[in-house]
Tab-separated table of N, CA and C in Angstrom:
chain	number	residue	atom	x	y	z
A	1	MET	N	-19.741	-9.083	-15.127
A	1	MET	CA	-19.253	-8.025	-14.746
A	1	MET	C	-17.884	-8.151	-13.958
A	2	ALA	N	-16.986	-7.296	-14.248
A	2	ALA	CA	-15.481	-7.785	-13.520
A	2	ALA	C	-15.767	-7.576	-12.165
A	3	GLU	N	-15.073	-8.218	-11.339
A	3	GLU	CA	-14.832	-7.949	-10.031
A	3	GLU	C	-13.907	-6.797	-9.477
A	4	LYS	N	-14.546	-6.054	-8.558
A	4	LYS	CA	-13.602	-4.885	-8.266
A	4	LYS	C	-12.408	-5.506	-7.337
A	5	LYS	N	-11.071	-4.601	-7.619
A	5	LYS	CA	-10.170	-4.869	-7.188
A	5	LYS	C	-9.665	-3.991	-6.383
A	6	LEU	N	-8.617	-4.203	-5.451
A	6	LEU	CA	-8.144	-3.302	-4.454
A	6	LEU	C	-6.483	-3.162	-4.503
A	7	LYS	N	-5.863	-2.083	-4.436
A	7	LYS	CA	-4.494	-2.111	-4.343
A	7	LYS	C	-3.923	-2.076	-2.881
A	8	ILE	N	-3.069	-2.878	-2.679
A	8	ILE	CA	-2.579	-3.311	-1.270
A	8	ILE	C	-0.913	-2.997	-1.203
A	9	VAL	N	-0.420	-2.935	-0.169
A	9	VAL	CA	0.993	-2.852	-0.099
A	9	VAL	C	1.201	-4.167	0.972
A	10	LEU	N	2.206	-4.983	0.505
A	10	LEU	CA	2.720	-5.864	1.185
A	10	LEU	C	3.533	-6.023	2.279
A	11	VAL	N	3.213	-6.241	3.549
A	11	VAL	CA	3.952	-5.936	4.697
A	11	VAL	C	4.795	-7.247	5.006
A	12	SER	N	4.589	-8.434	4.423
A	12	SER	CA	5.472	-9.425	4.778
A	12	SER	C	5.440	-10.178	3.354
A	13	SER	N	6.412	-11.087	3.299
A	13	SER	CA	6.450	-11.949	1.927
A	13	SER	C	5.289	-12.763	1.721
A	14	LEU	N	4.930	-12.921	0.251
A	14	LEU	CA	3.583	-13.595	-0.166
A	14	LEU	C	3.932	-14.314	-1.451
A	15	SER	N	3.750	-15.524	-1.761
A	15	SER	CA	3.985	-16.044	-3.130
A	15	SER	C	2.732	-17.230	-3.137
A	16	GLY	N	2.513	-17.440	-4.536
A	16	GLY	CA	1.517	-18.194	-5.016
A	16	GLY	C	2.004	-18.708	-6.022
A	17	PRO	N	1.301	-19.492	-6.911
A	17	PRO	CA	1.614	-20.222	-7.873
A	17	PRO	C	1.883	-19.499	-9.359
A	18	ASN	N	1.406	-18.510	-9.308
A	18	ASN	CA	1.505	-17.369	-10.004
A	18	ASN	C	2.054	-16.044	-9.909
A	19	TYR	N	2.460	-15.903	-8.642
A	19	TYR	CA	2.832	-14.468	-8.182
A	19	TYR	C	3.932	-14.841	-7.028
A	20	THR	N	4.843	-13.725	-6.930
A	20	THR	CA	5.968	-13.650	-5.547
A	20	THR	C	5.716	-12.070	-5.184
A	21	TYR	N	5.740	-11.877	-4.064
A	21	TYR	CA	5.624	-10.442	-3.626
A	21	TYR	C	6.898	-10.294	-2.371
A	22	SER	N	7.511	-9.270	-2.322
A	22	SER	CA	8.459	-9.178	-0.927
A	22	SER	C	7.688	-7.661	-0.445
A	23	PRO	N	7.931	-7.643	0.806
A	23	PRO	CA	7.744	-6.532	1.695
A	23	PRO	C	7.659	-5.168	1.123
A	24	GLY	N	6.877	-4.282	0.976
A	24	GLY	CA	6.963	-3.061	0.254
A	24	GLY	C	6.230	-3.123	-1.174
A	25	ASP	N	6.079	-4.484	-1.582
A	25	ASP	CA	5.663	-4.308	-3.279
A	25	ASP	C	4.091	-4.057	-3.003
A	26	ILE	N	3.724	-3.268	-3.990
A	26	ILE	CA	2.457	-3.303	-4.475
A	26	ILE	C	1.738	-3.976	-4.933
A	27	ALA	N	0.409	-4.399	-4.897
A	27	ALA	CA	-0.254	-5.477	-5.739
A	27	ALA	C	-1.801	-5.111	-5.881
A	28	GLU	N	-2.476	-5.724	-6.681
A	28	GLU	CA	-3.833	-5.463	-7.004
A	28	GLU	C	-4.487	-6.891	-6.890
A	29	PHE	N	-5.435	-7.237	-5.970
A	29	PHE	CA	-6.044	-8.188	-5.463
A	29	PHE	C	-7.784	-7.728	-5.438
A	30	PRO	N	-8.361	-8.907	-5.922
A	30	PRO	CA	-9.975	-8.980	-5.582
A	30	PRO	C	-10.312	-8.245	-4.294
A	31	THR	N	-11.160	-7.649	-3.920
A	31	THR	CA	-11.545	-6.853	-2.803
A	31	THR	C	-11.524	-7.956	-1.660
A	32	GLY	N	-12.211	-9.105	-1.937
A	32	GLY	CA	-12.362	-10.075	-0.932
A	32	GLY	C	-10.931	-10.431	-0.169
A	33	GLU	N	-10.420	-11.021	-1.191
A	33	GLU	CA	-8.784	-11.193	-1.046
A	33	GLU	C	-7.937	-10.482	-0.124
A	34	ALA	N	-8.127	-9.012	-0.835
A	34	ALA	CA	-7.149	-8.028	-0.259
A	34	ALA	C	-7.825	-7.688	1.298
A	35	ALA	N	-8.954	-7.557	1.324
A	35	ALA	CA	-9.538	-7.458	2.767
A	35	ALA	C	-9.005	-8.706	3.658
A	36	ARG	N	-9.050	-9.841	3.138
A	36	ARG	CA	-8.477	-11.147	4.281
A	36	ARG	C	-7.013	-10.780	4.191
A	37	LEU	N	-6.117	-10.443	3.371
A	37	LEU	CA	-4.724	-10.533	3.498
A	37	LEU	C	-4.419	-9.018	4.646
A	38	ILE	N	-5.234	-7.968	4.495
A	38	ILE	CA	-5.241	-6.989	5.156
A	38	ILE	C	-5.519	-7.427	6.836
A	39	GLU	N	-6.655	-7.952	7.128
A	39	GLU	CA	-7.099	-8.694	8.331
A	39	GLU	C	-5.881	-9.385	9.054
A	40	ALA	N	-5.295	-10.090	8.193
A	40	ALA	CA	-4.403	-11.129	8.375
A	40	ALA	C	-2.893	-10.614	9.080
A	41	GLY	N	-2.978	-9.281	8.735
A	41	GLY	CA	-1.586	-8.536	8.970
A	41	GLY	C	-0.405	-8.738	7.860
A	42	ILE	N	-0.977	-9.349	7.021
A	42	ILE	CA	0.067	-9.705	5.626
A	42	ILE	C	0.177	-8.237	4.826
A	43	ALA	N	-0.982	-7.417	4.754
A	43	ALA	CA	-0.665	-6.309	3.836
A	43	ALA	C	-1.515	-5.189	4.566
A	44	ARG	N	-1.366	-3.965	3.898
A	44	ARG	CA	-2.057	-2.746	4.319
A	44	ARG	C	-2.998	-2.278	3.118
A	45	PRO	N	-3.637	-1.437	3.367
A	45	PRO	CA	-4.210	-0.569	2.135
A	45	PRO	C	-3.468	0.490	1.502
A	46	PHE	N	-3.418	0.602	0.149
A	46	PHE	CA	-2.585	1.299	-0.430
A	46	PHE	C	-2.977	2.739	-0.467
A	47	ARG	N	-2.355	3.587	-0.236
A	47	ARG	CA	-2.779	5.003	-0.119
A	47	ARG	C	-1.764	5.865	-1.211
A	48	ALA	N	-2.531	6.483	-2.413
A	48	ALA	CA	-1.638	7.341	-3.144
A	48	ALA	C	-1.464	8.213	-2.827
A	49	VAL	N	-0.324	8.885	-3.060
A	49	VAL	CA	0.423	10.130	-2.747
A	49	VAL	C	-0.382	11.210	-3.574
A	50	ASN	N	-0.885	12.376	-2.893
A	50	ASN	CA	-1.532	12.949	-3.926
A	50	ASN	C	-0.418	14.295	-4.472
A	51	ASP	N	-0.995	15.001	-5.405
A	51	ASP	CA	0.191	15.920	-6.133
A	51	ASP	C	0.796	17.122	-5.008
A	52	MET	N	-0.146	17.408	-4.046
A	52	MET	CA	0.386	18.313	-2.989
A	52	MET	C	1.640	17.798	-1.932
A	53	GLU	N	1.427	16.137	-1.778
A	53	GLU	CA	2.168	15.737	-0.941
A	53	GLU	C	3.577	15.575	-1.486
A	54	LYS	N	3.535	15.417	-3.002
A	54	LYS	CA	4.794	15.054	-4.044
A	54	LYS	C	5.444	16.411	-3.689
A	55	ALA	N	4.641	17.380	-4.055
A	55	ALA	CA	5.246	18.935	-4.081
A	55	ALA	C	6.151	19.280	-2.780
A	56	GLY	N	5.742	18.410	-1.800
A	56	GLY	CA	6.594	18.904	-0.321
A	56	GLY	C	5.760	19.751	0.343
A	57	ALA	N	4.322	19.923	0.351
A	57	ALA	CA	3.450	20.903	0.495
A	57	ALA	C	3.421	20.584	2.271
A	58	ASN	N	3.423	19.071	2.469
A	58	ASN	CA	3.574	18.468	4.082
A	58	ASN	C	4.800	18.336	4.497
A	59	LYS	N	5.783	19.164	4.175
A	59	LYS	CA	7.097	19.170	4.521
A	59	LYS	C	7.373	19.947	5.919
A	60	PRO	N	7.888	19.121	6.998
A	60	PRO	CA	8.118	19.708	8.074
A	60	PRO	C	8.589	21.233	7.977
A	61	ARG	N	8.268	22.258	8.755
A	61	ARG	CA	9.307	23.479	8.665
A	61	ARG	C	10.706	23.214	9.424
A	62	PRO	N	11.769	23.758	9.086
A	62	PRO	CA	12.968	23.552	9.931
A	62	PRO	C	12.833	24.446	11.009
A	63	ARG	N	13.604	23.783	12.039
A	63	ARG	CA	13.657	24.427	13.389
A	63	ARG	C	14.608	25.637	13.174
A	64	LYS	N	14.409	26.776	14.157
A	64	LYS	CA	14.919	27.914	13.982
A	64	LYS	C	15.947	27.857	15.408
A	65	ARG	N	16.990	28.532	15.278
A	65	ARG	CA	17.979	28.490	16.284
A	65	ARG	C	17.663	29.621	17.210
A	66	LYS	N	18.046	29.622	18.627
A	66	LYS	CA	17.857	30.532	19.326
A	66	LYS	C	18.930	31.403	19.327
């Protein structure tokens, strides 16, 4: 059975023999390795933006003048 993978967002640069990532890049790693990178502060969990956020439903209201 295939190992589960987790999407992460890199906070700092990361490179290996088969990959190179810059801060802000989104990558998919095996769950164990992703957890290790998150714990070390090299990455953070990826959170997908849902359709309501894309549509601007959570946009702050403009301030009214007095």
